[in-house]
XYZ file of C-alpha atoms in Angstrom:
370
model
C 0.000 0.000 0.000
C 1.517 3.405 -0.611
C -0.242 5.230 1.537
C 1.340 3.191 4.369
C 4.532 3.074 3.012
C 4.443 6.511 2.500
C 3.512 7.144 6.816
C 6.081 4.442 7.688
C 9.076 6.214 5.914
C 7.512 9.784 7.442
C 8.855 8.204 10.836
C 12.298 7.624 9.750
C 14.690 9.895 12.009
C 15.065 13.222 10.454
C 19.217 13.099 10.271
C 20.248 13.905 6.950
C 20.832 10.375 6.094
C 17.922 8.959 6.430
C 16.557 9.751 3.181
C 19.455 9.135 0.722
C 19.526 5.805 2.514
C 16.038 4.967 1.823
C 16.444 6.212 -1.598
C 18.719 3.353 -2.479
C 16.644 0.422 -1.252
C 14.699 0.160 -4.497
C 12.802 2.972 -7.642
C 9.999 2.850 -5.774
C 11.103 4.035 -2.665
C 13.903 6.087 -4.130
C 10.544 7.746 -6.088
C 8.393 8.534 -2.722
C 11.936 10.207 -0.681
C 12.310 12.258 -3.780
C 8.868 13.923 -4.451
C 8.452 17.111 -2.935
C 5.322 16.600 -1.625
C 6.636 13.988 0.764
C 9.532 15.831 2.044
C 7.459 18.988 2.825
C 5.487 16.148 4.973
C 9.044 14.966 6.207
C 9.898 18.482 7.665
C 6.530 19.251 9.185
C 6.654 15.940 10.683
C 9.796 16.593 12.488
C 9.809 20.330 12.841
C 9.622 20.068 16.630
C 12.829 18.128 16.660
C 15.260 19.070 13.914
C 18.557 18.093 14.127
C 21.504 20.224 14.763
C 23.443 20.416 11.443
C 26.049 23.145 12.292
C 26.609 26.652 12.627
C 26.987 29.716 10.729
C 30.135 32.005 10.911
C 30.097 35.453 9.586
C 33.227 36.363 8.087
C 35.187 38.874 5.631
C 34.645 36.685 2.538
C 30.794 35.531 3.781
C 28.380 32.918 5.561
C 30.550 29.817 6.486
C 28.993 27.075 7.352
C 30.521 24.507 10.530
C 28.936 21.253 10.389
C 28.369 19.967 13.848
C 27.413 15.938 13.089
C 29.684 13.246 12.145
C 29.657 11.003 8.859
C 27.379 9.574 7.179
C 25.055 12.747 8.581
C 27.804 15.248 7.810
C 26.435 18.078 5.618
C 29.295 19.617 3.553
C 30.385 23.287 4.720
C 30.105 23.997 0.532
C 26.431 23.653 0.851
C 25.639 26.099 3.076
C 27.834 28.701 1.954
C 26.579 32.011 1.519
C 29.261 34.191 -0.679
C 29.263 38.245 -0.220
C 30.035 39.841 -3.875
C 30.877 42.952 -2.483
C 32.376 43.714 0.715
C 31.409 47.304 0.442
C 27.839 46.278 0.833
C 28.615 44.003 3.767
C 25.954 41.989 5.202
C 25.237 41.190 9.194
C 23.476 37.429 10.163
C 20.656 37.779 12.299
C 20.208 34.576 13.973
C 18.344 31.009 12.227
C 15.445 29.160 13.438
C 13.154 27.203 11.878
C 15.466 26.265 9.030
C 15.599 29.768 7.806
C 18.820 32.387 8.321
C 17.886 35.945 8.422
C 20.355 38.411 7.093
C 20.171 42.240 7.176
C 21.690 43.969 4.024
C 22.469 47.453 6.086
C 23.310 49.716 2.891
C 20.440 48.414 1.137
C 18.149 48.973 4.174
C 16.865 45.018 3.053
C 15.838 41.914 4.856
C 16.962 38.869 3.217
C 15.525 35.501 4.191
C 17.494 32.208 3.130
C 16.290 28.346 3.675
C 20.072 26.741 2.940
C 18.204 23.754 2.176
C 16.263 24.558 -0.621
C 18.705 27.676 -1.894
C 14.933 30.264 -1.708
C 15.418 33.695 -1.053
C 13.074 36.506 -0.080
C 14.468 39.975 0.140
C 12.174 42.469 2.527
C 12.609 46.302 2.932
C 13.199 47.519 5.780
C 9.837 49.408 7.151
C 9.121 53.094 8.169
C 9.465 53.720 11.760
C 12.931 52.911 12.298
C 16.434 54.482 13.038
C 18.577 53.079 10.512
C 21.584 55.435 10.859
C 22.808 55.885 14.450
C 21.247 52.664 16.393
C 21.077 49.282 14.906
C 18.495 47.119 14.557
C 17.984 43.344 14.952
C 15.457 40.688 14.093
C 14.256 37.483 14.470
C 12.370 34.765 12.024
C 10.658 31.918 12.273
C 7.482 29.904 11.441
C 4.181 28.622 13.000
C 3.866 25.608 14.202
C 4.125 22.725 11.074
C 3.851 25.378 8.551
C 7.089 25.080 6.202
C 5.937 27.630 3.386
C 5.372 30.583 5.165
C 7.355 32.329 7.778
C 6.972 35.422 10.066
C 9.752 37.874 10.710
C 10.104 40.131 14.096
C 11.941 43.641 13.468
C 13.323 45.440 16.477
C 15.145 48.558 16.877
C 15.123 52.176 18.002
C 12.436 55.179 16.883
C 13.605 56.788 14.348
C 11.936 59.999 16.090
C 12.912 58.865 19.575
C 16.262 57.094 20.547
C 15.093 55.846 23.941
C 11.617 54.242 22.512
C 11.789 50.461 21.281
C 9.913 49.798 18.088
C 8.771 46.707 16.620
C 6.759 45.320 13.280
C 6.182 41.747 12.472
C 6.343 40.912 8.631
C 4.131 38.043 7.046
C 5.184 36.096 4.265
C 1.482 34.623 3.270
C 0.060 38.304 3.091
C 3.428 40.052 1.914
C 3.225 43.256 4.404
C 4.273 44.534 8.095
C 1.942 44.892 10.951
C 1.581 47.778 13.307
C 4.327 49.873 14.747
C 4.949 48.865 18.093
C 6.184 51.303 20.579
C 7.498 50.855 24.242
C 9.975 53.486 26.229
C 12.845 51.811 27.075
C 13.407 52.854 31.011
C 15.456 51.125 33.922
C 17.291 52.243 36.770
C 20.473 53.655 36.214
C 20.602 53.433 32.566
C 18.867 56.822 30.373
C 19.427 55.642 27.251
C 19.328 51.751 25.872
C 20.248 50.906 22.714
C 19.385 47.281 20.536
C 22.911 44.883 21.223
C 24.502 44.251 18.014
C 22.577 41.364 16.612
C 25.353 39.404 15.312
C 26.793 38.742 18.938
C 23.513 37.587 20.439
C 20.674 36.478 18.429
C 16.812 36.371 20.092
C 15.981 33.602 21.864
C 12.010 32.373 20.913
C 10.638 30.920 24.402
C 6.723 30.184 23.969
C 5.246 33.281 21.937
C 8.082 36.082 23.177
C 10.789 37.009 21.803
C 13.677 37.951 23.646
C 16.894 40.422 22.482
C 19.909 41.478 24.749
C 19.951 45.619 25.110
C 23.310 47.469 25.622
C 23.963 49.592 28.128
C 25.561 50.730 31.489
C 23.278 48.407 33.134
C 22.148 45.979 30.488
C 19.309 44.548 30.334
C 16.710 42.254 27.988
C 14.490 43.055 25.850
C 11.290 41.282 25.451
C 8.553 41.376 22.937
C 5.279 39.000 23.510
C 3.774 38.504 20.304
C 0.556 37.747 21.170
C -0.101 40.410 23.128
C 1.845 42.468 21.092
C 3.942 44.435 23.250
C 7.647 45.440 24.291
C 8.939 44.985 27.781
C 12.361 45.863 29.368
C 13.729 42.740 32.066
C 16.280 44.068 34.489
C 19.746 41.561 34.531
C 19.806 39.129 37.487
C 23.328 40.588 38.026
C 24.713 44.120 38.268
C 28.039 44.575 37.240
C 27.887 43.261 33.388
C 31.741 43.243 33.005
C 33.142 40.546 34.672
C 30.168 38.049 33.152
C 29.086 36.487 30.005
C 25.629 35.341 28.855
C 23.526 33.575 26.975
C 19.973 33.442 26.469
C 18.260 29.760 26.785
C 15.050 28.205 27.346
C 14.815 27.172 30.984
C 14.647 23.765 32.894
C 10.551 23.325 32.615
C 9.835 25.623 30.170
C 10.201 29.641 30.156
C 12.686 32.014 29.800
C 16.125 31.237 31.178
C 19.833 32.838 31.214
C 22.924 31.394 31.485
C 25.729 33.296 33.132
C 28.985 32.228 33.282
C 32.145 34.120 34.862
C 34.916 31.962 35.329
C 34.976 28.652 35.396
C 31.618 28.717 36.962
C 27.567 28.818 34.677
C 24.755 29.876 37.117
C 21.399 28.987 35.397
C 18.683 31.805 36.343
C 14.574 31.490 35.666
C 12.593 34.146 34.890
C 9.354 32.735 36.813
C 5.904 34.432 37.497
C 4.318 34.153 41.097
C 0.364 33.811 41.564
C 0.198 37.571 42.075
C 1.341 38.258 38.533
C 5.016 39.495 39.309
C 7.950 38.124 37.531
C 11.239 37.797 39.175
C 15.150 36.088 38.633
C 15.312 32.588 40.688
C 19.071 30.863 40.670
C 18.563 27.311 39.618
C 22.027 24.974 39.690
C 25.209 26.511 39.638
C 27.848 24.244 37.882
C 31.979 24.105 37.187
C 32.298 24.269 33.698
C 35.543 23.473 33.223
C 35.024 19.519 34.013
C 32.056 19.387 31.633
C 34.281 21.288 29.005
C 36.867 18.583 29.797
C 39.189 22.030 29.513
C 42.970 21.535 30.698
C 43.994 22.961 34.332
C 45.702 25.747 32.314
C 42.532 27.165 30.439
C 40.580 27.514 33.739
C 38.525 30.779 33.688
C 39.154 31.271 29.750
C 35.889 29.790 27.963
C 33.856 32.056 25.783
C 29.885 31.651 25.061
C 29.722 31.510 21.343
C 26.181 30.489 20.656
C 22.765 28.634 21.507
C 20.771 26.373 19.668
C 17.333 26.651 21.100
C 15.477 23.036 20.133
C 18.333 21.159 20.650
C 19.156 23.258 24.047
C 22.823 23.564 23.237
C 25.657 26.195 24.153
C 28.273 26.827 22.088
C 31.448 27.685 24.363
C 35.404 28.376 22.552
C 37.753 26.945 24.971
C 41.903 26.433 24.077
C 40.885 23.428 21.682
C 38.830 24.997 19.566
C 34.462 24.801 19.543
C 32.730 22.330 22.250
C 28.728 21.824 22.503
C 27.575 21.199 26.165
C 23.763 20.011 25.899
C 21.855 21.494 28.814
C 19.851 19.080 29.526
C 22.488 15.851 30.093
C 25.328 18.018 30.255
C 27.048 15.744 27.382
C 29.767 17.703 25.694
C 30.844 17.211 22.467
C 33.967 19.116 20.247
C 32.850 20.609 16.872
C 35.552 19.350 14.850
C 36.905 20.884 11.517
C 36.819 24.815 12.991
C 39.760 26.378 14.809
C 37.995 30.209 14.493
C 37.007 31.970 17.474
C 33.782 34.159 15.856
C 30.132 34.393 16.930
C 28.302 31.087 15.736
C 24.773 30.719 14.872
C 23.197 27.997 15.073
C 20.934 26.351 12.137
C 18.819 23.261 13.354
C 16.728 21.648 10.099
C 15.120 19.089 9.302
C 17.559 18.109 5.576
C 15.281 16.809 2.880
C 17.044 17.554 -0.429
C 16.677 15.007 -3.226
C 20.163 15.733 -4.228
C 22.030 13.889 -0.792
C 24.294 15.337 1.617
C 27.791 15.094 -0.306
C 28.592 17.642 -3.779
C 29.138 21.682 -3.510
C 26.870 24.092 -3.829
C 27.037 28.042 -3.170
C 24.354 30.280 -2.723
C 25.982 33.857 -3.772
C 24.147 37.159 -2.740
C 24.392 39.303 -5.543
C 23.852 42.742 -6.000
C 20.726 44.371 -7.148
């Protein structure tokens, strides 16, 4: 029956070898992998547990791609390159989810969504409302739940009228326009004036519907915008002096909003949690030596860096003296991410692979000019 065929190879683990492998078992099934029909079906399937397949590096010459898995689910770094034309009109990586990469094009004032799987690309202008010249601004995409045509993308930055409002607009691919400008002051103690972090250091973090950017600052702080209530909130830091730490956004033990701060050799895991009066406060969770998960030499105590987080696979990214190591959150399993020796700002880019055309072979995606 090929209906039943057809829901028994849906199941198959969504590791980018699982596919080509079926493929060569006979025409038939080499027939079903292959139509597109069935791998759009394939990736909604799995879309609440893609795999991590590497991370992105922005350098001079363009996107690299680092793959994080091992043979035979080892996508080639050619595949996922992203080539800049013209280094004049430089280009800054947003953050991934959902199998997408956003990209903002700053002299063109343009948007550019990329799926590195299937090579699409959808270039956005930026909207109205925002300061483009002395603040930067950062974004976010991703998709509803089991939807793999359309996606959504969150724009945040400063007023263009105002440099201590926030402002945020949410695009939609299906209708092809922005939403409403969103405004919020952005107040806290001891800080006058906040400013959007540079995106390419610290992408958002997506916990439930809310969206969450690090601000800059003499204080720091977070900012958060909840999506379906549409509105922009500033979250105080759990800790005061912001120079002797480093952090990382990450979805909590439970559920909910969580940071990771590290200063030394030691990670403190905080919660943002909401009592049954309505008021939301920082509670410490574990507090654990990083340098034995890290396996890190005595030498290289105190000298890890947070590189990155991949958010459905709950992973930090941390450069230590041998290069990249993953630490999942969860089972505190650490793994090297072999093949990379550069210390940059990684981005993760977890996907469900379904191309027809297997995991080995180059390919480059350039970004041309226009």
């Amino acid at each position: 029956d090929e209906d039943l065929l057809s829901e028994i190879l849906l199941r198959l683990p969504p590791q980018p070898s699982s596919l080509p492998r079926a493929s060569l078992v006979c025409k038939r099934w080499r027939g079903l992998v292959s139509d597109p029909g069935f791998c759009r079906r394939f990736r909604r399937h799995h879309h609440r547990n893609p795999p991590l397949l590497g991370f992105f590096q922005e350098l001079d010459e363009g996107l690299s791609f680092a793959p994080s898995l091992k043979a035979p689910d080892r996508v080639s770094p050619e595949r996922f390159s992203l080539q800049h034309a013209d280094l004049v009109d430089r280009f800054f990586s947003l953050g991934c989810r959902h199998g997408l990469a956003l990209i903002y094009l700053r002299k063109r004032l343009q948007l550019l969504v990329w799926d590195p799987v299937t090579g699409d690309q959808h270039h956005i202008a930026v909207p109205p409302g925002f300061d483009t010249e002395t603040s930067p601004i950062s974004g976010a995409v991703f998709r509803s739940a089991g939807d793999v045509q359309h996606f959504h993308l969150a724009l945040v930055g400063s007023s263009e009228r105002q440099i201590t409002q926030a402002v945020a607009r949410v695009y939609s691919s299906e209708t092809g326009v922005w939403g409403n400008l969103i405004t919020a002051p952005l107040q806290s103690e001891g800080a006058a004036h906040f400013r959007i972090a540079v995106s390419t250091i610290k992408p958002a973090v997506l916990v439930g519907g809310s969206l969450y950017w690090l601000l800059d600052g003499s204080s720091g702080g977070i900012l958060e915008f909840d999506m379906d209530r549409q509105r922009l909130a500033v979250i105080p830091m759990p800790v005061n002096d912001l120079r002797f730490f480093q952090f990382s956004m990450i979805r909590a033990d439970g559920g909910g909003f969580g940071l990771l701060v590290l200063s030394g050799s030691s990670a403190q895991f905080w919660k943002r949690r909401t009592n049954c009066d309505g008021v939301a406060s920082w509670v410490l969770g574990r507090t654990i030596e990083i340098d034995k998960l890290l396996h890190c030499e005595p030498e290289s105590n105190g000298s890890q860096l947070i590189l990155g987080f991949a958010e459905d696979n709950n992973v930090v990214l941390f450069w230590t003296i041998d290069g990249p190591v993953m630490l999942q959150l969860e089972s505190l399993q650490s793994e090297k991410v072999l093949g990379t020796k550069i210390m940059s700002h990684y981005h993760s880019f977890e996907s469900v692979y379904t191309t027809e055309r297997g995991i080995g072979g180059p390919e480059a995606v350039l970004l041309h000019n226009t």
